Short mmCIF file of C-alpha atoms in Angstrom, two decimals:
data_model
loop_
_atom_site.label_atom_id
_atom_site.label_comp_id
_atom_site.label_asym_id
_atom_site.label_seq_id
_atom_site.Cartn_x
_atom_site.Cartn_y
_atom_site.Cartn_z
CA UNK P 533 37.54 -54.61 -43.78
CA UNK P 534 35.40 -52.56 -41.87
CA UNK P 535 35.27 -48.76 -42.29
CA UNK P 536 34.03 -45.96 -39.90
CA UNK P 537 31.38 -44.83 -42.33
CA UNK P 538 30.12 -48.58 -41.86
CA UNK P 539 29.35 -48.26 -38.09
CA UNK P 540 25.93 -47.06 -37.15
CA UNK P 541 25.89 -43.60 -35.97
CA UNK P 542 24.19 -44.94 -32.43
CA UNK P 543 27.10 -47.56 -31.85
CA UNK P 544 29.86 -44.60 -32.65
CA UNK P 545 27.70 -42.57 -30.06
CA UNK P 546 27.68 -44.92 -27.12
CA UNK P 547 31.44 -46.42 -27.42
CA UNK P 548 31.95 -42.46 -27.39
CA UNK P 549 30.19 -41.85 -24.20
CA UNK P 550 31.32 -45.15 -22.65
CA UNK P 551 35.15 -43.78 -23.39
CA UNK P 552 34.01 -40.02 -22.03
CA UNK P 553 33.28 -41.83 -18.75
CA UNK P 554 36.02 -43.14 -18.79
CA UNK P 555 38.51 -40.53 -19.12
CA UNK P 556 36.63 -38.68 -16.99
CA UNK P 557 37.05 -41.21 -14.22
CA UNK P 558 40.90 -41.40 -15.17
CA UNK P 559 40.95 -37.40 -14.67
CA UNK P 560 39.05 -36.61 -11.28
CA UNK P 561 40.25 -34.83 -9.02
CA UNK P 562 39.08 -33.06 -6.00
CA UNK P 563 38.75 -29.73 -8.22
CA UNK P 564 36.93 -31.03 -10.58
CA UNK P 565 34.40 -33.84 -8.56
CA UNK P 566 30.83 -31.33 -8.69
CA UNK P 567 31.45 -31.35 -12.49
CA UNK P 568 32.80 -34.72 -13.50
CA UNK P 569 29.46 -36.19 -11.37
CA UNK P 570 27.03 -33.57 -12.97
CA UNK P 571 27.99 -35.34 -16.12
CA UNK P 572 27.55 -38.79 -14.77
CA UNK P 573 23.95 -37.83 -13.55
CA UNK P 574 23.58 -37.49 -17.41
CA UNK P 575 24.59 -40.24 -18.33
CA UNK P 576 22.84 -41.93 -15.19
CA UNK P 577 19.50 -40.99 -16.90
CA UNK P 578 20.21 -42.54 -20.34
CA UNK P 579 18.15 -45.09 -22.18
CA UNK P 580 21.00 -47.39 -22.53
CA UNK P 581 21.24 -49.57 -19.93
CA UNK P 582 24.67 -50.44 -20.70
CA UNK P 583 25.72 -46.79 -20.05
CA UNK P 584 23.78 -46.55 -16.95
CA UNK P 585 25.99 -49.37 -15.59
CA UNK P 586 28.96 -48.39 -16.62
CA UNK P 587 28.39 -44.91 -15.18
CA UNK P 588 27.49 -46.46 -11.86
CA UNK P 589 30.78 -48.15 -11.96
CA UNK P 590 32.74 -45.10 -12.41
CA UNK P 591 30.73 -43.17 -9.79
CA UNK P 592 31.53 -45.80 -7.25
CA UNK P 593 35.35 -45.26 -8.50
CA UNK P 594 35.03 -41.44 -8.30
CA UNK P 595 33.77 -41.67 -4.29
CA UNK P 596 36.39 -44.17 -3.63
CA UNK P 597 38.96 -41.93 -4.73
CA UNK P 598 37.56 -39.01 -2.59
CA UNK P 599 35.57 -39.88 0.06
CA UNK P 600 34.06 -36.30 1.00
CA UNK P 601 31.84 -37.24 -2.04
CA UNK P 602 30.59 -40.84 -1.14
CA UNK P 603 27.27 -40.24 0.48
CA UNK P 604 25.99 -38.07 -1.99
CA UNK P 605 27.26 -40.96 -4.79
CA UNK P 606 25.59 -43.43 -2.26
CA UNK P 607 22.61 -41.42 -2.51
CA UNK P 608 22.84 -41.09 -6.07
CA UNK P 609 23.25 -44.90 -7.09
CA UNK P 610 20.53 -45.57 -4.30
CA UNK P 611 18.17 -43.37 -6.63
CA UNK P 612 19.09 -44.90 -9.78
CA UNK P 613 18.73 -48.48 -7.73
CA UNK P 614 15.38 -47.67 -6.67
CA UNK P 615 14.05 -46.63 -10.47
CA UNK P 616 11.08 -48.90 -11.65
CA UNK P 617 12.75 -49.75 -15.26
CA UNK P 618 16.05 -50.56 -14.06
CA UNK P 619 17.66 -53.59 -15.70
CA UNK P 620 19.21 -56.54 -14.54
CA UNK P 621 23.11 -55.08 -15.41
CA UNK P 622 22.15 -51.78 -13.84
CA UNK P 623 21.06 -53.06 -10.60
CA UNK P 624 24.21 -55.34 -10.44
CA UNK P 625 26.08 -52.08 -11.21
CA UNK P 626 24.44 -50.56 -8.39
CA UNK P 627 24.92 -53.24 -5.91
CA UNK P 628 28.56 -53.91 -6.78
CA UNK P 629 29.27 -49.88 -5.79
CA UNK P 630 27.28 -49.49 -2.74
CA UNK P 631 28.81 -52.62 -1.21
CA UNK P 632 32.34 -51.07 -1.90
CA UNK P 633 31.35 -47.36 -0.64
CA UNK P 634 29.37 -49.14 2.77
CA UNK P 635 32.60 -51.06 3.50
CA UNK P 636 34.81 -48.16 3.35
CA UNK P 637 32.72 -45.47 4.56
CA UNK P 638 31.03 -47.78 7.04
CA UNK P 639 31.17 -44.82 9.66
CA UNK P 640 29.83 -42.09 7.70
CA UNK P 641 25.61 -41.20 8.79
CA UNK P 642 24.56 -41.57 5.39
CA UNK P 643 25.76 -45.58 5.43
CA UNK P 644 22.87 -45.70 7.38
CA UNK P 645 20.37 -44.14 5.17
CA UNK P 646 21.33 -46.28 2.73
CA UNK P 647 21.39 -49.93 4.25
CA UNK P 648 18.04 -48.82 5.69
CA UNK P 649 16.33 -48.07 1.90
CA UNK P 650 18.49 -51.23 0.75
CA UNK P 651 17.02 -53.36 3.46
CA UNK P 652 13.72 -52.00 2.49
CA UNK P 653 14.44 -52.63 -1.42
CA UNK P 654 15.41 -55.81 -0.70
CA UNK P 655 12.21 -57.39 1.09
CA UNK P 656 10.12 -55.32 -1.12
CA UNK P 657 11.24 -55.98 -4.66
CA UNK P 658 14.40 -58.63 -4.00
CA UNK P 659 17.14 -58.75 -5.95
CA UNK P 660 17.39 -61.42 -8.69
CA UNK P 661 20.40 -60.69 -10.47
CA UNK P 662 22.82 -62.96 -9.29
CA UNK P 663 25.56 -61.14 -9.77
CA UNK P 664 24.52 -58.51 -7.52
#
C-alpha cells in the first residue's frame, strides 16, 4: 500500500494546485473574479504544462460564467497561445476556450482582436495539435 510520505513532494505539489484551480473555479463569483484570475495568471506562467492547460480550461469556465470578464480572459489565453514554448496540450487548451468564449461573445469588439491574432497565428505558425 502506498503511503503519503511515498509520493514525491513535486507530484503532492501539482495534484495540489490542479485541485486549487479547481475549487477556485467551483467558487467564482462576480466578487471575487479580479482575484480568482490573478491567481490563474500564476498558474498560467508555470513550468508544467499540464497546469497551464488545466488553468486555461478553468479560465475559459470562469468568463463563461460572467461574461463582463471574457475579453480580458480572451486576451489572456491569446497571450499564453501566442508563447514560443507552448506545448501541444496547452495550445489545445487554448483553442478549446477561445472557440467557446468567440461563440458566445461573438458580439463583443474584442472577438475581433482575437480572430484577427488567431488568423494571423494560424498562417504563421499553424496549429498541429489535432485536438485543437
Amino acid at each position: 500500500m502506498m503511503t503519503v510520505a511515498m509520493i514525491p513532494l513535486r507530484c503532492m505539489l501539482f495534484y495540489c494546485r490542479l485541485l486549487k484551480v479547481d475549487i477556485l473555479t467551483a467558487l467564482t463569483s462576480t466578487d471575487n473574479v479580479p482575484r480568482v484570475l490573478k491567481e490563474y495568471q500564476l498558474y498560467a506562467a508555470d513550468q508544467n504544462e499540464a497546469l497551464v492547460a488545466h488553468t486555461v480550461a478553468a479560465v475559459g469556465q470562469v468568463a463563461d460564467a460572467d461574461p463582463s470578464v471574457a475579453g480580458s480572459c480572451m486576451e489572456g489565453i491569446m497571450r499564453i497561445l501566442m508563447r514560443s514554448s507552448t506545448s501541444g496540450a496547452v495550445v489545445s487548451a487554448c483553442a478549446v476556450a477561445l472557440r467557446q468564449l468567440l461563440q458566445q461573445n461573438m458580439h463583443s469588439k474584442s472577438c475581433a482582436n482575437v480572430v484577427k491574432q488567431l488568423m494571423k497565428l494560424l498562417i504563421t505558425d499553424g496549429v498541429s495539435e489535432p485536438s485543437a
